[in-house]
CSV table of C-alpha atoms in Angstrom, one decimal:
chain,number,residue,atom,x,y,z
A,1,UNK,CA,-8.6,15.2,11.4
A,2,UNK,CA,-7.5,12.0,12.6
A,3,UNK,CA,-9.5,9.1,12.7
A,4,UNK,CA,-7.9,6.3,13.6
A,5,UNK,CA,-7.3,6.9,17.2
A,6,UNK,CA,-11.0,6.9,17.4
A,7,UNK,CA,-11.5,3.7,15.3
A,8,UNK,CA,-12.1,0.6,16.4
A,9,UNK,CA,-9.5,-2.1,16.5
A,10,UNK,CA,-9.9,-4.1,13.1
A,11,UNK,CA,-9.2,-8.4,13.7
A,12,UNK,CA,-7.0,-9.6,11.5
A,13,UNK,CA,-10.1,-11.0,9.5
A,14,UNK,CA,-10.8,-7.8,8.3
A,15,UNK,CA,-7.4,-6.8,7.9
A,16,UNK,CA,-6.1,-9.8,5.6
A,17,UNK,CA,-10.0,-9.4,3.5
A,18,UNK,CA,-8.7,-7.4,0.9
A,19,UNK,CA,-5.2,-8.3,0.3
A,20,UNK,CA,-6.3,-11.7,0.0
A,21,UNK,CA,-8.9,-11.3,-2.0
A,22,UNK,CA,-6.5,-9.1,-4.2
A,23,UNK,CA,-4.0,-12.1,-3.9
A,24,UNK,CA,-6.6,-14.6,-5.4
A,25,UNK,CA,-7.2,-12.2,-8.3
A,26,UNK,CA,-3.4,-12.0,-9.6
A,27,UNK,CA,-3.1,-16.0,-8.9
A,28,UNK,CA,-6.2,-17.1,-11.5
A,29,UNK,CA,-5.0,-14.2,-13.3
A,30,UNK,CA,-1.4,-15.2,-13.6
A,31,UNK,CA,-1.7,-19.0,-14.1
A,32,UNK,CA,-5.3,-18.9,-16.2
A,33,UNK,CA,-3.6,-16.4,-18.7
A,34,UNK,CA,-0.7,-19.5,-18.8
A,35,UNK,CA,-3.0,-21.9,-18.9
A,36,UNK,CA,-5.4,-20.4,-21.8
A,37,UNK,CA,-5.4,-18.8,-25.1
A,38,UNK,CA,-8.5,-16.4,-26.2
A,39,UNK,CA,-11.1,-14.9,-24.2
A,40,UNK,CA,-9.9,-16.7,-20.7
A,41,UNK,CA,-6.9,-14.9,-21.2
A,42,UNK,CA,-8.4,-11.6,-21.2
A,43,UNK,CA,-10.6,-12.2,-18.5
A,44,UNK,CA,-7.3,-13.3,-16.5
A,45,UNK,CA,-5.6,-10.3,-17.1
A,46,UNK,CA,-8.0,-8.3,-15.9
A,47,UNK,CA,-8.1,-9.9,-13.0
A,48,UNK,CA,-4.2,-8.8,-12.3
A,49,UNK,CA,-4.9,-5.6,-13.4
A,50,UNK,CA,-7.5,-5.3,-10.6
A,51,UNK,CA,-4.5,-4.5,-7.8
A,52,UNK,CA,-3.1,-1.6,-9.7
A,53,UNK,CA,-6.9,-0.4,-10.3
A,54,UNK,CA,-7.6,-0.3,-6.7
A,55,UNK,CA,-4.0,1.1,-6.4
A,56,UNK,CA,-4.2,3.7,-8.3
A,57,UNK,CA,-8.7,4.3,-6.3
A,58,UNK,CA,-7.6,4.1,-2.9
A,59,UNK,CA,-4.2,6.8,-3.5
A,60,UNK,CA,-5.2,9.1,-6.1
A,61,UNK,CA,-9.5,9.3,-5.5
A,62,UNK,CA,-11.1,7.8,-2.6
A,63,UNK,CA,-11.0,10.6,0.1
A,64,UNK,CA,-10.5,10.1,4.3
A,65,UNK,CA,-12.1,12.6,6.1
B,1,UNK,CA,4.7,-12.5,24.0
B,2,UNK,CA,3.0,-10.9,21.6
B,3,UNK,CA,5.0,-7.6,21.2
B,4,UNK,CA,8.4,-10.2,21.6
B,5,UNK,CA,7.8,-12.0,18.3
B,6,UNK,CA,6.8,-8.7,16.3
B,7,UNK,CA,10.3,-7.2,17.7
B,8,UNK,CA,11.7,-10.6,15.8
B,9,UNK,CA,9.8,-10.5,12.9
B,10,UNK,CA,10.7,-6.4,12.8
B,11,UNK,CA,14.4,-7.6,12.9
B,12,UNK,CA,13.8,-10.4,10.5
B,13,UNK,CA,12.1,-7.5,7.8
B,14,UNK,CA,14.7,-5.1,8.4
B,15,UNK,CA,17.8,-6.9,7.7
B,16,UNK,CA,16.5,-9.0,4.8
B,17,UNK,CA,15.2,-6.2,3.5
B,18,UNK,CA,18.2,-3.9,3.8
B,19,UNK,CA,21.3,-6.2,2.9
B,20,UNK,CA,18.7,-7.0,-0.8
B,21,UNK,CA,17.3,-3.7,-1.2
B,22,UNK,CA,20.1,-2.1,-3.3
B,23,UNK,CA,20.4,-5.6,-5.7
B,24,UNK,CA,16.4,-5.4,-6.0
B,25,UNK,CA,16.4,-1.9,-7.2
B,26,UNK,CA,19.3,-2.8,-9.9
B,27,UNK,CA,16.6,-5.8,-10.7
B,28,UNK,CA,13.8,-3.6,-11.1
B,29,UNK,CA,15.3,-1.2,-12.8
B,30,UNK,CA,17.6,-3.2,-15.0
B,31,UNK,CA,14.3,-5.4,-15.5
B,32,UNK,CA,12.1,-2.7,-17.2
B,33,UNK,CA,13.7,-2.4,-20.8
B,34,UNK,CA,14.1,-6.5,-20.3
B,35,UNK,CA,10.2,-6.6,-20.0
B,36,UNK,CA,9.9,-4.9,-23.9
B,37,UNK,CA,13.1,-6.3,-25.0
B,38,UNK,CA,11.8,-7.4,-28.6
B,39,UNK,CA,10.3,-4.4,-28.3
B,40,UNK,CA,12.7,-2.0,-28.1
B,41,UNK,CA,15.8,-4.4,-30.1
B,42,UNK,CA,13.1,-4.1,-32.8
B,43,UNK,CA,12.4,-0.1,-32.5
B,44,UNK,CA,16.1,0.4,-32.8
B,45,UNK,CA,16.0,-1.0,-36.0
B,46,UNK,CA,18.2,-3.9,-35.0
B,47,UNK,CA,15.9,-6.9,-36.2
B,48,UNK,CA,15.7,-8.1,-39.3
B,49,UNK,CA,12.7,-9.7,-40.9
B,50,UNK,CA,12.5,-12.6,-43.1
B,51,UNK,CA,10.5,-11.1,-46.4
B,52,UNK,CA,7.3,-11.9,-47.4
B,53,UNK,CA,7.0,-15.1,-49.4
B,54,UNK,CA,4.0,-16.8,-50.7
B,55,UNK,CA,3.0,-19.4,-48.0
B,56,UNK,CA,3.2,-22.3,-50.3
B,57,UNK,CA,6.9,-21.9,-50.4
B,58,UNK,CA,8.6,-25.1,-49.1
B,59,UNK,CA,11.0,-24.5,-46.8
B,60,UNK,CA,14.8,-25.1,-46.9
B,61,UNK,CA,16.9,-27.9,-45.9
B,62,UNK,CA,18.6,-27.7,-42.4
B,63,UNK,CA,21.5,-28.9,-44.3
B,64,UNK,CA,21.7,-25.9,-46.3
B,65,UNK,CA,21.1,-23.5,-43.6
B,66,UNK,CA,23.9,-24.7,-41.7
B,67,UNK,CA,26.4,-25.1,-44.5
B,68,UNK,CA,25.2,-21.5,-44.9
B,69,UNK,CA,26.0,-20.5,-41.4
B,70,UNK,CA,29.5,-22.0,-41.1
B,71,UNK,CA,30.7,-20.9,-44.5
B,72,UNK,CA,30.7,-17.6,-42.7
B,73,UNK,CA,32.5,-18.6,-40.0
B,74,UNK,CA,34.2,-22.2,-41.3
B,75,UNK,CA,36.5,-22.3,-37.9
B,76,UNK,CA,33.9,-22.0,-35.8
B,77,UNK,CA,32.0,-24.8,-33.8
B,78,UNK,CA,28.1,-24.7,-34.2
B,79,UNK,CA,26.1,-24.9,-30.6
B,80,UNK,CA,22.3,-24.2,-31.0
B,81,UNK,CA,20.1,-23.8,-34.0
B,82,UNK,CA,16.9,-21.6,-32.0
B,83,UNK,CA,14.8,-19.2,-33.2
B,84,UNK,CA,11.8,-17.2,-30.8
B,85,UNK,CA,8.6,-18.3,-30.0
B,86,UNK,CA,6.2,-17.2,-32.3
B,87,UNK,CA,9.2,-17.1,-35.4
B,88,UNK,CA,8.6,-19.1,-38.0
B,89,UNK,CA,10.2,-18.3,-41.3
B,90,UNK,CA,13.9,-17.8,-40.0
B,91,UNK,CA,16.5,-19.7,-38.2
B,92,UNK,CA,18.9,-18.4,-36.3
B,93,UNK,CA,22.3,-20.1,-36.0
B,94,UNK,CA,25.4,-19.7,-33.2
B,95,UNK,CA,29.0,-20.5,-33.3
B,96,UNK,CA,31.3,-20.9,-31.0
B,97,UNK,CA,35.3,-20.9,-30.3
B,98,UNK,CA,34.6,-24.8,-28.8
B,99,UNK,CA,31.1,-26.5,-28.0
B,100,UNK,CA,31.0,-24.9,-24.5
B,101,UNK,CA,32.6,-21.7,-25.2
B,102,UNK,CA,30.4,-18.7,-24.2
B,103,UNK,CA,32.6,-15.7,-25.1
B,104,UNK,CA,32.7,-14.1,-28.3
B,105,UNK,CA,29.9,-16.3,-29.6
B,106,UNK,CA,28.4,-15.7,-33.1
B,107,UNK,CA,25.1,-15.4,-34.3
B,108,UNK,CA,24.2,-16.3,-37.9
B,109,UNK,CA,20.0,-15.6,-38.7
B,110,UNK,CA,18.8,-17.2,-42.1
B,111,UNK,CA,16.2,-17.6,-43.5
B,112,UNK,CA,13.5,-20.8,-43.3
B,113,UNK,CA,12.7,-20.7,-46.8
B,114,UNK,CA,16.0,-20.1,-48.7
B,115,UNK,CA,18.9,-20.4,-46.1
B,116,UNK,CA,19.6,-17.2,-47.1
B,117,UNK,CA,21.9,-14.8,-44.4
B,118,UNK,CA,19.5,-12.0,-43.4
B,119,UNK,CA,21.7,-10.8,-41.3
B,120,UNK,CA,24.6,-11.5,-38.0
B,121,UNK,CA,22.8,-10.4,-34.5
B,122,UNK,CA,24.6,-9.2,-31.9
B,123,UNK,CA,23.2,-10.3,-28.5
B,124,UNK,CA,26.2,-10.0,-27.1
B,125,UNK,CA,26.9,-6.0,-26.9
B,126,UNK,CA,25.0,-3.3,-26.7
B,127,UNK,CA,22.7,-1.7,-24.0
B,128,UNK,CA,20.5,-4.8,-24.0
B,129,UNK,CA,23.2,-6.9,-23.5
B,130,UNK,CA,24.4,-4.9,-20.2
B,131,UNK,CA,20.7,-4.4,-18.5
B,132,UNK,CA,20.3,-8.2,-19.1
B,133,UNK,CA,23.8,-9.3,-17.9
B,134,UNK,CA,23.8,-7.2,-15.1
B,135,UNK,CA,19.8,-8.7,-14.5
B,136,UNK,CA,21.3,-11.6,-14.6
B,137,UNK,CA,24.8,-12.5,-12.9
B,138,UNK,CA,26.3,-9.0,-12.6
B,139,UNK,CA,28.5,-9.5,-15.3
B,140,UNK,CA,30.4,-12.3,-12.9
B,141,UNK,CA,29.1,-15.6,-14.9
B,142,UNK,CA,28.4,-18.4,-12.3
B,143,UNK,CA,28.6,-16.9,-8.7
B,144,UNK,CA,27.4,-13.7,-9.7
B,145,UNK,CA,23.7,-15.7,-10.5
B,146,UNK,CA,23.8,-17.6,-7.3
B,147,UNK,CA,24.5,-14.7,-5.5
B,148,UNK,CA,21.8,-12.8,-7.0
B,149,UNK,CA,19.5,-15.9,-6.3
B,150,UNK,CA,20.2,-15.5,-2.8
B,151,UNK,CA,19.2,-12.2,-2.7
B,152,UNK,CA,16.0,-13.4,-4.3
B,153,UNK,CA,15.7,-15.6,-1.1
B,154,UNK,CA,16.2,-12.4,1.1
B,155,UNK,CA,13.7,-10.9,-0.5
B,156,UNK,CA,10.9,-13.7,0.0
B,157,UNK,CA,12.2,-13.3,3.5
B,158,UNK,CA,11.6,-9.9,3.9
B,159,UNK,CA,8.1,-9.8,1.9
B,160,UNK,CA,6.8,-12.2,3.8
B,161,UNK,CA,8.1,-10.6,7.1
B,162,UNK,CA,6.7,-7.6,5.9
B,163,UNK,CA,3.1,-9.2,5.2
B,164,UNK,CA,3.2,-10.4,9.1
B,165,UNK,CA,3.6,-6.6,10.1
B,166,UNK,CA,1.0,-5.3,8.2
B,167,UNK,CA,-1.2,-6.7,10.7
B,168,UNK,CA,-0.3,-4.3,14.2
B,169,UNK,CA,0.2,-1.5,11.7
B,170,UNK,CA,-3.4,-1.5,10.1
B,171,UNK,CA,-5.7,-2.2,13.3
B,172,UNK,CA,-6.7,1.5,13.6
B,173,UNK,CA,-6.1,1.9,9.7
B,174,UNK,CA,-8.6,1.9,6.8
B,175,UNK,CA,-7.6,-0.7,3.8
B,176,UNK,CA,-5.9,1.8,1.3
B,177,UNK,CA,-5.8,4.8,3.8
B,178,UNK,CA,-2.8,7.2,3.1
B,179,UNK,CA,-2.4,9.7,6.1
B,180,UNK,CA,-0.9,12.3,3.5
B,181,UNK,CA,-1.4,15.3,5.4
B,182,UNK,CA,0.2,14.2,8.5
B,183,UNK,CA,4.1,13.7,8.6
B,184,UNK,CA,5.8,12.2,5.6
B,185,UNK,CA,7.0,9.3,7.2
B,186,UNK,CA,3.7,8.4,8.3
B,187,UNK,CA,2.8,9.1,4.6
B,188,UNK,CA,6.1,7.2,3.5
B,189,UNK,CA,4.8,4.2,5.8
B,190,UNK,CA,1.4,3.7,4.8
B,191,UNK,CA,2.2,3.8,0.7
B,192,UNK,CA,4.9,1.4,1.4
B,193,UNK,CA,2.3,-0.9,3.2
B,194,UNK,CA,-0.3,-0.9,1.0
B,195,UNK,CA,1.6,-0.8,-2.5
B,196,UNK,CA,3.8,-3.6,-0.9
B,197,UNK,CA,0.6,-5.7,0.5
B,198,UNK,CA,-1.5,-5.2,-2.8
B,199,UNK,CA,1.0,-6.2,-5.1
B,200,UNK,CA,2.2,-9.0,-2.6
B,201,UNK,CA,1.4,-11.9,-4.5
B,202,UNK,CA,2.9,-10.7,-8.1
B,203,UNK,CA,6.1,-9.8,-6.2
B,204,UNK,CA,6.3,-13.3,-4.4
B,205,UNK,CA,5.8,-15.4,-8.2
B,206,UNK,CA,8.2,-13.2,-9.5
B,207,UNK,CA,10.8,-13.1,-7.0
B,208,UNK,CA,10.4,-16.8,-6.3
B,209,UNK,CA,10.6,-17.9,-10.2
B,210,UNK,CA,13.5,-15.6,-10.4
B,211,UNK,CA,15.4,-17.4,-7.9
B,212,UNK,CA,14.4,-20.3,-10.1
B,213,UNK,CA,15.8,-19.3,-12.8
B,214,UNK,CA,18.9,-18.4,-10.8
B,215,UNK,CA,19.4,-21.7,-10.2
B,216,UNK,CA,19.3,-23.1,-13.9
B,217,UNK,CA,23.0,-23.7,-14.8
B,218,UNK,CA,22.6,-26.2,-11.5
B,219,UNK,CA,19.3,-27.7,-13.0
B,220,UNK,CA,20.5,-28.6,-16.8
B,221,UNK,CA,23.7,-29.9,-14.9
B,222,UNK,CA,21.8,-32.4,-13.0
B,223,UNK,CA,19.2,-33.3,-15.9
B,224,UNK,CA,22.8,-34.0,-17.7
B,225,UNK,CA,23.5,-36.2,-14.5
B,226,UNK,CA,20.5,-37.3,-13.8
B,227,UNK,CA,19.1,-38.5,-17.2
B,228,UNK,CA,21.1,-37.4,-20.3
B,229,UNK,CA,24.0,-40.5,-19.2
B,230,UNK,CA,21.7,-43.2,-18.7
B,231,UNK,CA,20.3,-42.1,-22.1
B,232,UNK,CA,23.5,-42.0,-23.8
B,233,UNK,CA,24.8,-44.9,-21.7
B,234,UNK,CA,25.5,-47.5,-24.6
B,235,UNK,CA,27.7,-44.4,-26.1
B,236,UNK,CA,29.8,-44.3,-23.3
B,237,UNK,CA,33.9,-44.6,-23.9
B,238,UNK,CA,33.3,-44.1,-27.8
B,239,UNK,CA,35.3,-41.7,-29.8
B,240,UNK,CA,33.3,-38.6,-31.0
B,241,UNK,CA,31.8,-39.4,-34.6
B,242,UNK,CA,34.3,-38.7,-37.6
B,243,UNK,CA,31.6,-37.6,-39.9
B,244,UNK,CA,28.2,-36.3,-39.4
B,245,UNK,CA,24.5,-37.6,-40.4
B,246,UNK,CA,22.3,-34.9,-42.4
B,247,UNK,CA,20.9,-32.4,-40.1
B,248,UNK,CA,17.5,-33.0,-42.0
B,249,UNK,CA,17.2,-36.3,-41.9
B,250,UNK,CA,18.2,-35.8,-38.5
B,251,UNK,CA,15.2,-33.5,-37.8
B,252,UNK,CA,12.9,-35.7,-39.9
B,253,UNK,CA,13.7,-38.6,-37.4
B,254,UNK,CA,12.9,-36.3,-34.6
B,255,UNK,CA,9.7,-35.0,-36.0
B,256,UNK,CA,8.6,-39.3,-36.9
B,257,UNK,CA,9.4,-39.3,-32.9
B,258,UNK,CA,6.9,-35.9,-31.8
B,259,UNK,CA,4.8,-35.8,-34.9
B,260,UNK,CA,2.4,-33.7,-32.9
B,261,UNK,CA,5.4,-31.3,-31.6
B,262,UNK,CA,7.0,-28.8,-34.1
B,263,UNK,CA,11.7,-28.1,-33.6
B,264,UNK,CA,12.0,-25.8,-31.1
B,265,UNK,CA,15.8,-25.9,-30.7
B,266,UNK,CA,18.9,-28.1,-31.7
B,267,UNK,CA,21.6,-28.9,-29.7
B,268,UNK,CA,24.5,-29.8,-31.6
B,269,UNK,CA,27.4,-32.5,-30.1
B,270,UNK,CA,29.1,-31.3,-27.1
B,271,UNK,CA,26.6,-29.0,-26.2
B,272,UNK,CA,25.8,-29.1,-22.7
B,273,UNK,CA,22.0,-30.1,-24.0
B,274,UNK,CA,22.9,-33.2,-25.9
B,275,UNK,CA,26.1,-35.6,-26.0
B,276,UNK,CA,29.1,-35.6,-27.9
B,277,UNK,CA,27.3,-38.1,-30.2
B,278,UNK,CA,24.4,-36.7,-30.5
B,279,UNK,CA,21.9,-33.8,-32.1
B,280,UNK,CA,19.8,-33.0,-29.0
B,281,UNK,CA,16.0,-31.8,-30.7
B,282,UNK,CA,14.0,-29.8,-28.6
B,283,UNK,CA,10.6,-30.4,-29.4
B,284,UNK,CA,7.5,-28.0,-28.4
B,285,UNK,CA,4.0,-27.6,-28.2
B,286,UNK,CA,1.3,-25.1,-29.1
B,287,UNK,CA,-0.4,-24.0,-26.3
B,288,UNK,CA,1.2,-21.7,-24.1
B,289,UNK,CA,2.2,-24.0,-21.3
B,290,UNK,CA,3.4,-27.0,-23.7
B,291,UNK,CA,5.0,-24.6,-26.0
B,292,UNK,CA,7.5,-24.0,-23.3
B,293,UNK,CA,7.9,-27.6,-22.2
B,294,UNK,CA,10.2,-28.9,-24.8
B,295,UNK,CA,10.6,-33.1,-24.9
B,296,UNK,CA,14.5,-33.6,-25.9
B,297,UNK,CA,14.8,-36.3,-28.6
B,298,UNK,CA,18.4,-37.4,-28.7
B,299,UNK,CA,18.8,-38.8,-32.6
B,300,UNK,CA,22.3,-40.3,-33.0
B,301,UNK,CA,24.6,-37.9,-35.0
B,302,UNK,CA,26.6,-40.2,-36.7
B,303,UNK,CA,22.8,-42.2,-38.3
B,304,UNK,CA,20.4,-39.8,-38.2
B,305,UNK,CA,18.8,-42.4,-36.0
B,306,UNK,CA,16.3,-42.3,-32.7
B,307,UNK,CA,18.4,-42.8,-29.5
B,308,UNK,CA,16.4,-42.1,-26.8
B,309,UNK,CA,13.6,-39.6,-25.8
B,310,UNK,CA,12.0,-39.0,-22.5
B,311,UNK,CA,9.4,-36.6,-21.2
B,312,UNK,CA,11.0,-33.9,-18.8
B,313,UNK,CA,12.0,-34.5,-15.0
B,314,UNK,CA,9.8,-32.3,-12.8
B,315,UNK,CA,12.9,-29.9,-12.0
B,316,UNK,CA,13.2,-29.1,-15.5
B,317,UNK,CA,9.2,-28.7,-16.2
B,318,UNK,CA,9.1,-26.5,-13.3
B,319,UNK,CA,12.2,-24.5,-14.3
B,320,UNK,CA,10.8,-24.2,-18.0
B,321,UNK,CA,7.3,-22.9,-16.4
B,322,UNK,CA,9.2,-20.5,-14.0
B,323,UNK,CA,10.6,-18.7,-17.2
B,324,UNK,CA,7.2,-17.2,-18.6
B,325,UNK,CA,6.1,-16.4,-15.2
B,326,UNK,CA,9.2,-14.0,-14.4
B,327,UNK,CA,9.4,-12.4,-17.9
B,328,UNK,CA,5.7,-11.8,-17.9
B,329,UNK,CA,5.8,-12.6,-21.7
B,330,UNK,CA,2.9,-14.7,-22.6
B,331,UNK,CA,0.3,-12.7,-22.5
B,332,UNK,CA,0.6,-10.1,-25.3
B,333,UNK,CA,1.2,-6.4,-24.7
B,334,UNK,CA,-1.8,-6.4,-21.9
B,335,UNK,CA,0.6,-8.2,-19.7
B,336,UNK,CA,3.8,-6.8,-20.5
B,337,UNK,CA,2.1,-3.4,-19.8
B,338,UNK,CA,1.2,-4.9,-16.3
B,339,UNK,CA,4.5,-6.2,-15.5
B,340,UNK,CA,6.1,-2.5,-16.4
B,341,UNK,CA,3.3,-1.3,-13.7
B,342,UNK,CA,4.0,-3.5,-11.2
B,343,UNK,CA,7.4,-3.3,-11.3
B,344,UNK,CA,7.2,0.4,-10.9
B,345,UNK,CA,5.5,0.5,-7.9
B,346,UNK,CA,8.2,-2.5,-6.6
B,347,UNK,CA,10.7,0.0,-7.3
B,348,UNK,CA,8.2,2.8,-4.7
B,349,UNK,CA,8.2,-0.6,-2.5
B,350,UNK,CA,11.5,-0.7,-2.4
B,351,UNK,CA,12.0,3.2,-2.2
B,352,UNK,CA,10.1,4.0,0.3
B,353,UNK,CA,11.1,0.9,3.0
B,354,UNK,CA,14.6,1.9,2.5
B,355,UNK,CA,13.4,6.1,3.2
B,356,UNK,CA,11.5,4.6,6.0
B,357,UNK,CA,15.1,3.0,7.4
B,358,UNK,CA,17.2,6.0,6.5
B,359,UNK,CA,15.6,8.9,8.0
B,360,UNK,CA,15.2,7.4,11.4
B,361,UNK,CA,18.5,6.1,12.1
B,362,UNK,CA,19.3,8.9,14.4
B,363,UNK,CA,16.3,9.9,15.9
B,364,UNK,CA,15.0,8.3,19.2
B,365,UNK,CA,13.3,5.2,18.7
B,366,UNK,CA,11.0,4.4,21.7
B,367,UNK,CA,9.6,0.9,22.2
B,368,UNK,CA,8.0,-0.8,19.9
B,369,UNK,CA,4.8,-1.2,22.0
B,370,UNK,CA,4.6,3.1,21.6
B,371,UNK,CA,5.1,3.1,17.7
B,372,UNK,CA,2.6,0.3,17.0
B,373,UNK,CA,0.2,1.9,19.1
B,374,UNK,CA,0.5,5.2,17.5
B,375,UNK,CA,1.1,3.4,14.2
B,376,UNK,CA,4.0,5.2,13.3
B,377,UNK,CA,7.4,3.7,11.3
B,378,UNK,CA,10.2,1.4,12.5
């Protein structure tokens, strides 16, 4: 089934939401983790693991009908 | 107008993509065992640790640990006295042909406590030593980093070429939609645009600190330029020292200097990080930024005597900070783990954009206006 013929034209507002919110994830995450020692750290790295979590959602579980 | 400047920025993707792609797959690739280096020397049994010792146990003179050092080797010229990051109970010592020699280099590692030899590293063979010199310069020294720099500079080129695409492609696409069960290069097209878009910002630091780092030799030449001869100014037309101060004291009168900073490096005379008169002391930090930051402390060779120290120039700082963000060492295993991740799916990146290029070089291509609209591949 395809749907994107049917879809409606996405602005590049919601085009650029994600992969710039994903962007401002791995930049804490990569400076705060060179920044800080301890639990900051952790919490940074999370935040650049977040891409390759919704990576890893988006190919191998979410579904398109 | 519109569809004119994605035709340019469509050219502009393709060709810096293409003329990098095969050196950025060699990178990636080559880059992966670099990521667990220690690691990996250490699984194959080919580092030696100091031994346990009671932590009261004073630690050895410098002097000693280098008299220890160049009895192996008593022809030899000493360079650097380093040792890693988070090492603290050895030294490790290299010796050279001349001062500036970098072939056939040897490596003495003693220990802190007793200047004892615990054993001769090679870091100059071995499969390590090719997946970083071919990381590196591609075994060619100089040009071969510069060249591989500017393929660095393709690359930004081309990702952020790439990130202006993703715009027409995605309009009647989903964030993260794969068409998997239409054709594969529709499949091959939509992984390479989101993997490539979601990882977009690690692969921009990483590419952009590498070219950095390509750039180094250049840097530590102008630092010498730019700040190591006024420094060493009133030394200027003097004949090299005849005898040498104690490498202690030498260290003592660095540590009086930094007494907050702990020895991160030495440079010995004629290095190309200190002067022919001089020991150049690389003094660090703790924390994970000023730890990388050293603050050279030039102490006269000859006296054991302060010369001159001065906080780094903002090219050096920034090269310095470049470093940790392209190894992706300095956050424990967590972020090594990451950076093997994300390099992977560079390498997918990588894969499938130059798939994408391959398989349609013969077929029809009709107008850009037609493949946008029907979202299909350049």
């Amino acid at each position: 089934m395809v749907t994107h013929l049917f879809m409606q034209t996405k602005n590049l507002k919601q085009i650029f939401l994600w992969p710039i919110v994903l962007g401002l994830l791995s930049i804490i995450g990569l400076v705060v983790a060179l920044l800080e020692d301890g639990l900051l750290e952790d919490i940074s790295l999370i935040g650049l693991a977040v891409p390759i979590i919704v990576i890893a959602y988006f190919y191998y579980i979410k579904k398109y009908q | 107008m519109y569809i004119k400047s994605i035709k340019t920025w469509a050219w502009v993707h393709k060709w810096s993509s293409l003329v990098c792609t095969l050196f950025m797959l060699l990178l990636c690739l080559t880059g992966l065992p670099l990521i667990f280096s220690h690691e990996i020397s250490h699984l194959l049994g080919n580092e030696v640790e100091a031994p346990d010792l009671p932590a009261t146990t004073k630690l050895a003179s410098m002097d000693s640990i280098l008299n220890n050092a160049k009895a192996l080797y008593p022809d030899r010229v000493v360079q650097f006295v380093f040792r890693d990051i988070d090492e603290d109970k050895t030294w490790t010592v290299s010796l050279g042909k001349t001062a500036t020699s970098e072939d056939d280099t040897k490596f003495v590692m003693l220990d802190a406590r007793t200047a004892n030899v615990l054993d001769e590293p090679k870091f100059n063979e071995g499969f390590m030593y090719v997946m970083f010199k071919l990381h590196v310069d591609l075994f060619a020294g100089f040009p071969g980093m510069l060249f591989l720099g500017f393929m660095g500079v393709l690359l930004i080129v081309a990702i952020i070429s790439g990130v202006v695409l993703y715009a027409p492609f995605m309009r009647r696409l989903a964030f993260g939609e794969i068409r998997k069960d239409r054709a594969p290069k529709l499949k091959r097209l939509d992984t390479h645009n989101f993997l490539g878009v979601v990882t977009l910002v690690w692969a921009l630091i990483v590419g952009l600190t590498g070219v950095i780092n390509a750039w180094s030799d250049l840097v530590v030449k102008y630092w010498q330029f730019d700040q190591m001869s006024s420094m060493i100014a009133p030394y200027k037309g003097l004949p090299p020292p005849t005898h040498y101060a104690s490498l202690q004291a030498s260290v003592d009168a660095a540590q009086a200097r930094e007494p907050d900073k702990r020895l991160g490096f030495i440079a010995f005379p004629g290095t190309t990080f200190s002067s022919p008169h001089h020991y150049g002391m690389f003094m660090r930090g703790d924390s994970p930024i000023t730890s990388r930051l050293f603050k050279p402390v030039l102490i006269d060779a000859e006296t054991a005597k302060l010369t001159d120290s001065r906080d780094l120039p903002w090219y050096l700082a920034t090269l310095l900070i470049s470093q940790p963000l392209h190894f992706g060492d300095y956050g424990g295993m967590t972020l090594k783990i990451i950076w093997l991740i994300l390099d992977v799916i560079t390498i997918v990146v990588l894969w499938t954009g130059l798939m994408l290029w391959w398989k349609k070089r013969k077929q029809h291509v009709p107008d850009i206006e037609t493949k946008i609209r029907l979202n299909e591949a350049y």
